[in-house]
XYZ file of N, CA and C in Angstrom:
558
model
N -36.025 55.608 19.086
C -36.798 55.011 18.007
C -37.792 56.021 17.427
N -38.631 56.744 18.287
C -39.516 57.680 17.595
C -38.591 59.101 16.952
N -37.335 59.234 17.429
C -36.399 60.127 16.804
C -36.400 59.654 15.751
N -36.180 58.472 15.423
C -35.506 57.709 13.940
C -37.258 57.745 13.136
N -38.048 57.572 13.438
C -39.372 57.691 12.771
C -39.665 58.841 12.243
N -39.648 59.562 12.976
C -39.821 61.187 12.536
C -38.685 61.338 11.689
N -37.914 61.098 11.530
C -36.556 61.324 10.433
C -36.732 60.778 9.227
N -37.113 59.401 9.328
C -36.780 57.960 8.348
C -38.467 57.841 7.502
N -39.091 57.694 8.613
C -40.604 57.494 7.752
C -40.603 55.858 8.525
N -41.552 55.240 7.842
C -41.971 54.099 7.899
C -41.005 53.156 7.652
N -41.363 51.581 8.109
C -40.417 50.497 7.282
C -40.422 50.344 6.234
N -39.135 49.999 5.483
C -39.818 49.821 4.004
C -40.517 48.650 3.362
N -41.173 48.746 2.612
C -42.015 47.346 1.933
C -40.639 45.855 1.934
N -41.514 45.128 2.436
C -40.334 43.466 2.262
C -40.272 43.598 0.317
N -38.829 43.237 0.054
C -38.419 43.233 -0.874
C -38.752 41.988 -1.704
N -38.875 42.091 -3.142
C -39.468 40.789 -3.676
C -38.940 40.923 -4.970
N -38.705 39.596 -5.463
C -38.304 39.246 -6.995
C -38.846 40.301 -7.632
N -37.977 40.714 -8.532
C -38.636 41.969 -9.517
C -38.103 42.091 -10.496
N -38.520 41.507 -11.902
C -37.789 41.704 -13.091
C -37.623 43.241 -13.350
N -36.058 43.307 -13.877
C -35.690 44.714 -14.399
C -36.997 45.461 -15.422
N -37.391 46.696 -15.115
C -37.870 46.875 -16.313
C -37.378 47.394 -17.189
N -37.865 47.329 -19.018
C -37.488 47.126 -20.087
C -36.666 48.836 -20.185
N -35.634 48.765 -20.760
C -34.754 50.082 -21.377
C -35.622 51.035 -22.217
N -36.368 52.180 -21.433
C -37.357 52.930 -22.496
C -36.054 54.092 -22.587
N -37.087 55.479 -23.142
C -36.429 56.263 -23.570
C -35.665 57.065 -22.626
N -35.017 57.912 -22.313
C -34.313 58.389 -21.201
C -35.246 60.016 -20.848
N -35.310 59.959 -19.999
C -36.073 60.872 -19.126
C -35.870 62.308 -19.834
N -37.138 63.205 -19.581
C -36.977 64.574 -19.839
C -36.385 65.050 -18.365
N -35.829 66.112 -18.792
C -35.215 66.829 -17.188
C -36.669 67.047 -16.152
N -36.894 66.851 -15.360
C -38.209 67.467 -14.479
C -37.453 68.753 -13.905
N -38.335 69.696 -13.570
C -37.539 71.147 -12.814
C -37.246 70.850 -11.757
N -36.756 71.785 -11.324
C -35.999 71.601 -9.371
C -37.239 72.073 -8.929
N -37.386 71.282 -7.651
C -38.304 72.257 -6.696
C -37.967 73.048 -6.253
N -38.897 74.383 -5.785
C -38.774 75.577 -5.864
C -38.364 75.755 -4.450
N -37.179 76.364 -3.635
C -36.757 76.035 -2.327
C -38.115 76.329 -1.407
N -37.782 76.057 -0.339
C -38.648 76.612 0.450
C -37.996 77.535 1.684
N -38.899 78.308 2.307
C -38.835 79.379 2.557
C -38.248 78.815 4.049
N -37.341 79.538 4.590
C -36.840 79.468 6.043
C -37.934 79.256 7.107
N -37.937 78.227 8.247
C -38.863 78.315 9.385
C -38.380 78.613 10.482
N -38.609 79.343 11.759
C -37.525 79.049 13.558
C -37.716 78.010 13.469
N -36.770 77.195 13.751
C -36.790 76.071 14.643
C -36.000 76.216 16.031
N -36.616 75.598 16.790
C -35.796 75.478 18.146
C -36.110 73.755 18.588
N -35.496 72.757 19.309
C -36.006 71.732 19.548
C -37.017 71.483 20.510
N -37.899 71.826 20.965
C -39.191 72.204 21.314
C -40.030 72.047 20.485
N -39.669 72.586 19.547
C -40.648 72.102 18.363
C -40.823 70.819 17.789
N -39.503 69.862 17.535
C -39.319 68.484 17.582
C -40.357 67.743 18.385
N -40.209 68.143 19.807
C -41.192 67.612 20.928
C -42.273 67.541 20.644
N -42.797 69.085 20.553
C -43.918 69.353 20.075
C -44.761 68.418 18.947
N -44.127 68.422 17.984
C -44.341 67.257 16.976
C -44.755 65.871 17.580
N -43.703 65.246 17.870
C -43.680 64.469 18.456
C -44.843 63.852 19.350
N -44.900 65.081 20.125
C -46.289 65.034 21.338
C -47.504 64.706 20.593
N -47.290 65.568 19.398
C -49.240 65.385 18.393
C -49.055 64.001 17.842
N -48.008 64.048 17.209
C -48.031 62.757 16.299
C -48.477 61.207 17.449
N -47.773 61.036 18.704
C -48.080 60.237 18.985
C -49.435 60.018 19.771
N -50.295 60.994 19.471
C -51.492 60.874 20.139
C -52.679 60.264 18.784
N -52.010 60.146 17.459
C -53.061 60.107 16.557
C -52.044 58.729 15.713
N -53.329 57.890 14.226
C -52.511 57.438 14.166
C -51.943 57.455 12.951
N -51.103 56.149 12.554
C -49.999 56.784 11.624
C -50.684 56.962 9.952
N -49.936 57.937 9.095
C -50.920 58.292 8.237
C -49.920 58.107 7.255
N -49.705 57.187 6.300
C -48.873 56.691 5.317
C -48.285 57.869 4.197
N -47.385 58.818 4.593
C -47.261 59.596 3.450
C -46.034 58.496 1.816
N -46.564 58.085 0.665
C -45.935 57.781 0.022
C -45.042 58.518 -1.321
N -45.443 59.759 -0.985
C -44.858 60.828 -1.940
C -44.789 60.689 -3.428
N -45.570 59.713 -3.910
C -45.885 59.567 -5.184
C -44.507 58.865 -5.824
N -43.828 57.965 -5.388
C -42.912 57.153 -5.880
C -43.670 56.001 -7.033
N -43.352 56.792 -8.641
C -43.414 56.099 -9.828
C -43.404 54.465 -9.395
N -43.895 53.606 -10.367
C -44.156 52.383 -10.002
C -42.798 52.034 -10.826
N -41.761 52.840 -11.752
C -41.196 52.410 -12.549
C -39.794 52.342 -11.778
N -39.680 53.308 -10.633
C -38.808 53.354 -9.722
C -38.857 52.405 -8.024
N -40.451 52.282 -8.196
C -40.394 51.093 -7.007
C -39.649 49.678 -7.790
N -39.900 49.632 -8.829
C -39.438 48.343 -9.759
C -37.873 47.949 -10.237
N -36.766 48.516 -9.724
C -36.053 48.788 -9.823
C -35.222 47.693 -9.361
N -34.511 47.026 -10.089
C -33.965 45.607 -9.319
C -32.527 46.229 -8.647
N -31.881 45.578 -7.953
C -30.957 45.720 -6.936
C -29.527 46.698 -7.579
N -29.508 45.386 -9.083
C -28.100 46.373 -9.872
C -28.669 47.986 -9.844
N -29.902 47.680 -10.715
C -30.243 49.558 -11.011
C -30.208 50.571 -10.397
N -30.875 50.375 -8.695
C -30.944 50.991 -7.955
C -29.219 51.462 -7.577
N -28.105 50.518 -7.858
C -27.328 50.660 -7.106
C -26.403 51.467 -8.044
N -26.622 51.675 -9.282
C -26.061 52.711 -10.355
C -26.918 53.952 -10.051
N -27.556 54.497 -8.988
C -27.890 55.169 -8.849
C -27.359 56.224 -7.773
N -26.251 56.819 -7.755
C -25.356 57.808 -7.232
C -25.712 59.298 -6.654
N -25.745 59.717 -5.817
C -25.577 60.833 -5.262
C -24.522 61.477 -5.439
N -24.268 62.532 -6.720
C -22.688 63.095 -7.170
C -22.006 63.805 -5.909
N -21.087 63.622 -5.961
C -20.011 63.549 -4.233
C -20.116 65.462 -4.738
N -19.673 66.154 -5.581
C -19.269 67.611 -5.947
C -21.080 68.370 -5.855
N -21.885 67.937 -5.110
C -23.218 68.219 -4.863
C -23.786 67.766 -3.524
N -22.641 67.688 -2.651
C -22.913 67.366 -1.337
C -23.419 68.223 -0.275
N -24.320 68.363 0.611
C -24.695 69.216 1.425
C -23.726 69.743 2.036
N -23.112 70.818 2.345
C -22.085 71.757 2.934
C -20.861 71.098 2.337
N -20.663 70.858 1.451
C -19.435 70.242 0.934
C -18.622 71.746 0.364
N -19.401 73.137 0.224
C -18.997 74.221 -0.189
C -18.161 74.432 0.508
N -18.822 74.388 1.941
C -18.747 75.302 3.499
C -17.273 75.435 3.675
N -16.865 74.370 3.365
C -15.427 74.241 4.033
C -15.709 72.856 5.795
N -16.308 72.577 5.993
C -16.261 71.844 7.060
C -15.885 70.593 7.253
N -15.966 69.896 7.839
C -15.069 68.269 8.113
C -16.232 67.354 8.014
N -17.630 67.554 7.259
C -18.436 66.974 6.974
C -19.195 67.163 6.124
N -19.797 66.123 5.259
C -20.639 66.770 4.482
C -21.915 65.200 4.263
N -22.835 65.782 3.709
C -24.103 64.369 3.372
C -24.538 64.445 2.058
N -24.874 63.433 1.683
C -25.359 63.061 0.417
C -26.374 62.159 0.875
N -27.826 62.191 0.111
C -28.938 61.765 0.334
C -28.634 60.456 -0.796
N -29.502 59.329 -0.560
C -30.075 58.695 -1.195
C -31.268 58.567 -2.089
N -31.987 57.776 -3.368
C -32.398 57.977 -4.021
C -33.572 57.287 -3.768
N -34.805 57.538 -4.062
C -35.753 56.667 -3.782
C -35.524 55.209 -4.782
N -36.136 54.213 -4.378
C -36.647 53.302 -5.723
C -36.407 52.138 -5.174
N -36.453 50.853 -6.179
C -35.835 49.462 -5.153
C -37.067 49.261 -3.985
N -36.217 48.941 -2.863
C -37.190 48.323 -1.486
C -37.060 49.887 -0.749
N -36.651 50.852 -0.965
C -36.680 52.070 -0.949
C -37.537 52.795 -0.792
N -38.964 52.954 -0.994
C -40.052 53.449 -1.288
C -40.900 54.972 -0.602
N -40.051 54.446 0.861
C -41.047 55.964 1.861
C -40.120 57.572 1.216
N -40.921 58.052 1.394
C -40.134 59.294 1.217
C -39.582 59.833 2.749
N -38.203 60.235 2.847
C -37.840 61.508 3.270
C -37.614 62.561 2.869
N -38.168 63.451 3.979
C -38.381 64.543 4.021
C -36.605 65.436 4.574
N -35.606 65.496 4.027
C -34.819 66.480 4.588
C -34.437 67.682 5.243
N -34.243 68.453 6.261
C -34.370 69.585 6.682
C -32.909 69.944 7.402
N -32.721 71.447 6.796
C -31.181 71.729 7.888
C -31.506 73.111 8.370
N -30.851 73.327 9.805
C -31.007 73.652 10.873
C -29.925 74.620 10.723
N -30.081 75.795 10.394
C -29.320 76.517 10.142
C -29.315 78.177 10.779
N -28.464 79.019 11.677
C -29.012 79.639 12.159
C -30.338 80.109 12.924
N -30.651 79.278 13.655
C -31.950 78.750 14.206
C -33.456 78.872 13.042
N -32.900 78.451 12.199
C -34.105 78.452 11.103
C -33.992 77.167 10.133
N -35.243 76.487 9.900
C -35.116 74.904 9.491
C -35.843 75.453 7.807
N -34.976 74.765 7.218
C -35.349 74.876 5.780
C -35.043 73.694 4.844
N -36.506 72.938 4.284
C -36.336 71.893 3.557
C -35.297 71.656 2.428
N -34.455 70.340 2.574
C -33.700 70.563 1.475
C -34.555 69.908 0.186
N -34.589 70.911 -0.693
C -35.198 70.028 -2.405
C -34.438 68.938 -2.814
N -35.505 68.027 -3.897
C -34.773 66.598 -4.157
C -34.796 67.464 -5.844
N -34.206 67.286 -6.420
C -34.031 67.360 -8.116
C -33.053 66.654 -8.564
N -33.731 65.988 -9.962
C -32.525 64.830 -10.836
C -31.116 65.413 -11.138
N -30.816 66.380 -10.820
C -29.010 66.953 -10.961
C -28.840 66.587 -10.114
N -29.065 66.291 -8.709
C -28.302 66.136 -7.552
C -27.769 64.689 -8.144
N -28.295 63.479 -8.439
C -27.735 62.077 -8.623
C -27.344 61.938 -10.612
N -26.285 60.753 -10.651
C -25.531 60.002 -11.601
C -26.690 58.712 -11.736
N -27.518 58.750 -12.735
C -27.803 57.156 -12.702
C -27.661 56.781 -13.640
N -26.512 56.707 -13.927
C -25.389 55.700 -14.419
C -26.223 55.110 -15.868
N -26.714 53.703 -16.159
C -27.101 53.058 -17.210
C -28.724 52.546 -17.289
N -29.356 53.917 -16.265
C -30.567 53.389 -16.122
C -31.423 54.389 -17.298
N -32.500 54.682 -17.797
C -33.009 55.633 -18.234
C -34.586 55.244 -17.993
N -35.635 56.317 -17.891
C -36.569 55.632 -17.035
C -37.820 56.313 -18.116
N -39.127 55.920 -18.382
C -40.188 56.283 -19.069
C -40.752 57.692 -19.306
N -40.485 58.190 -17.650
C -40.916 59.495 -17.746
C -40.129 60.876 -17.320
N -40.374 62.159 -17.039
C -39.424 62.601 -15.755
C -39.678 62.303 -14.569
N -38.633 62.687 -13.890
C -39.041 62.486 -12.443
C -39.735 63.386 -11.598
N -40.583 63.375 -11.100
C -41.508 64.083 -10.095
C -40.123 65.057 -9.121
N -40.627 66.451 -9.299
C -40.015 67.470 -8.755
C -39.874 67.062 -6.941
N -41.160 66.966 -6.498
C -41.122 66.799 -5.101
C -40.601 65.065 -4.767
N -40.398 64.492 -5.358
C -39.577 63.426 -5.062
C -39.247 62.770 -3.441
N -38.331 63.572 -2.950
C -37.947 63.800 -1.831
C -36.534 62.231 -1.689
N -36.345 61.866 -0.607
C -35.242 61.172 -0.556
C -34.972 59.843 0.244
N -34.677 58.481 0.048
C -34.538 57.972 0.639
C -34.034 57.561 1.947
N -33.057 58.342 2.444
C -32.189 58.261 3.223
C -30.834 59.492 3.163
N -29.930 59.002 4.162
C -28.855 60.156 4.023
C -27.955 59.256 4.668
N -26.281 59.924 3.878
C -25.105 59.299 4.462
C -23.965 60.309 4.664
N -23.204 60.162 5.453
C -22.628 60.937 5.971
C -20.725 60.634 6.271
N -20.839 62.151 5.502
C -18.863 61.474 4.907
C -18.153 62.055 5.473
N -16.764 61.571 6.198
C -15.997 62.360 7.142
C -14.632 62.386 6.482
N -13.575 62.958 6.469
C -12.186 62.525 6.466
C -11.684 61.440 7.524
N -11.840 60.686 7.408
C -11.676 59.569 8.968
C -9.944 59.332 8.666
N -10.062 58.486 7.413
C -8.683 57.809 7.182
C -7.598 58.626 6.479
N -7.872 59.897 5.951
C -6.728 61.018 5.234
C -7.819 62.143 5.056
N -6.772 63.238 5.050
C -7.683 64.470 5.245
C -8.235 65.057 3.610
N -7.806 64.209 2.693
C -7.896 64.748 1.512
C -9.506 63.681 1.043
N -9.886 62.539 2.166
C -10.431 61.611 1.174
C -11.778 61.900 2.035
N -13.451 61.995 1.700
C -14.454 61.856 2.570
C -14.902 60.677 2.734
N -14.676 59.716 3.992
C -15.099 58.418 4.166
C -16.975 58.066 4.502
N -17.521 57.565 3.848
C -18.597 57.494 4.384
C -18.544 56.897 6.049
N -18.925 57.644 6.975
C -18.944 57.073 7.968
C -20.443 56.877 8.988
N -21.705 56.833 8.031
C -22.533 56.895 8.941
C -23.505 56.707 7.476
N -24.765 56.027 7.733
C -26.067 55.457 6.655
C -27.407 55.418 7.273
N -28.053 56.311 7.223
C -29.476 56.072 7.857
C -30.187 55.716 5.721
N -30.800 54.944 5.863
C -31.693 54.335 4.836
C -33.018 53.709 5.405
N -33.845 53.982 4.662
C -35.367 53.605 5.177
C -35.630 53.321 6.604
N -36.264 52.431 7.525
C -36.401 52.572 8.260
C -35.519 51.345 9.030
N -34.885 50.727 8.912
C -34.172 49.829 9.511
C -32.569 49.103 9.373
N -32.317 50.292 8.124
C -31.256 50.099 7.627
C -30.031 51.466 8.181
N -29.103 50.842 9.557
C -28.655 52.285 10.437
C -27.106 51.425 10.297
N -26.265 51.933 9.752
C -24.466 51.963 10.493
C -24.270 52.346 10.247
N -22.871 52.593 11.166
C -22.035 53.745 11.214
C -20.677 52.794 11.604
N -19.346 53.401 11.528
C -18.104 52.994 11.275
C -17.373 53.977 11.756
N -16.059 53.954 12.356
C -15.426 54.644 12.893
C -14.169 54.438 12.554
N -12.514 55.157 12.828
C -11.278 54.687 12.612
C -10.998 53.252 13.196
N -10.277 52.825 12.504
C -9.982 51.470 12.550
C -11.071 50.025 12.829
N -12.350 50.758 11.969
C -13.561 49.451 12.177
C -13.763 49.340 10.786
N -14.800 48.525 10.659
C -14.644 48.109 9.208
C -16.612 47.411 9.668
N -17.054 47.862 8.655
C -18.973 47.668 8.859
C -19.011 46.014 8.772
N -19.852 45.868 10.166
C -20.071 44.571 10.388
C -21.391 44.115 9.441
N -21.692 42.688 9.608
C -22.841 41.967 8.756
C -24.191 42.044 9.829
């Protein structure tokens, strides 16, 4: 559980009636954030974390999620796509790859992404090219540091040509995963 905290963030806000808001003009591009620089990581350091954090208490990071994107009724949010040809190691060649989720909706905490790469941890940036949102267009741009709701994770399970989503971490309480021949329970 404190693994999944340190990953996920907080629970997310209980969800509530929320009229769509009104069709404004469609967004200016916001820039990409600027990468960030390689750190060591070793898992010791995880611990380490871990060890401070649970001695103090919890300190609400909300990453500046627009009120126009907390407002986001269920359809909108859900025209909101992570483009599959912009997938994390989807270059690499490997038998996996992830696509993050978008903030907005009952959505609200930010994650923070990080990959572990040659023993060095380096944040992944959130920028509006990574996602398709479809028929939404929103008041302003979107905030560079953004960051991400969640992450899902796509395998070839059922043919080697197709990536199955087989795994969903989303906010803080929203976890499955699926395997060959299962099918996601209620």
């Amino acid at each position: 559980m404190l693994l999944a905290t340190l990953l996920l963030g907080e629970a997310f806000a209980s969800p509530g009636k929320v009229a769509p808001p009104p069709a404004p003009e469609p967004p200016k591009e916001a820039p990409a954030a600027s990468p960030e620089v390689a750190k060591p990581f070793d898992f010791s350091l995880v611990e380490a974390k871990a060890q401070e954090l649970s001695k103090q208490s919890f300190v609400k990071d909300d990453g500046g999620l627009p009120d126009f994107l907390a407002k986001l009724a269920f359809d909108q949010y859900r025209e909101i796509r992570y483009k599959p040809e912009k997938a994390i190691w989807r270059s690499e060649n490997l038998p996996f790859q992830i696509q993050a989720f978008h903030r907005g909706f009952m959505f609200k905490d930010r994650v923070l992404v990080n990959l572990i790469e040659s023993g060095s941890s380096k944040r992944v940036g959130y920028s509006p090219d990574l996602f398709d949102y479809g028929q939404n267009s929103f008041p302003a741009p979107l905030p560079e540091d953004l960051g991400f709701a969640g992450l899902r994770f796509h395998y070839p399970l059922k043919r080697d040509e197709t990536y199955d989503e087989i795994a969903v971490f989303l906010g803080a309480s929203y976890f499955r995963a699926v395997g060959l021949g299962q099918v996601y329970g209620l």
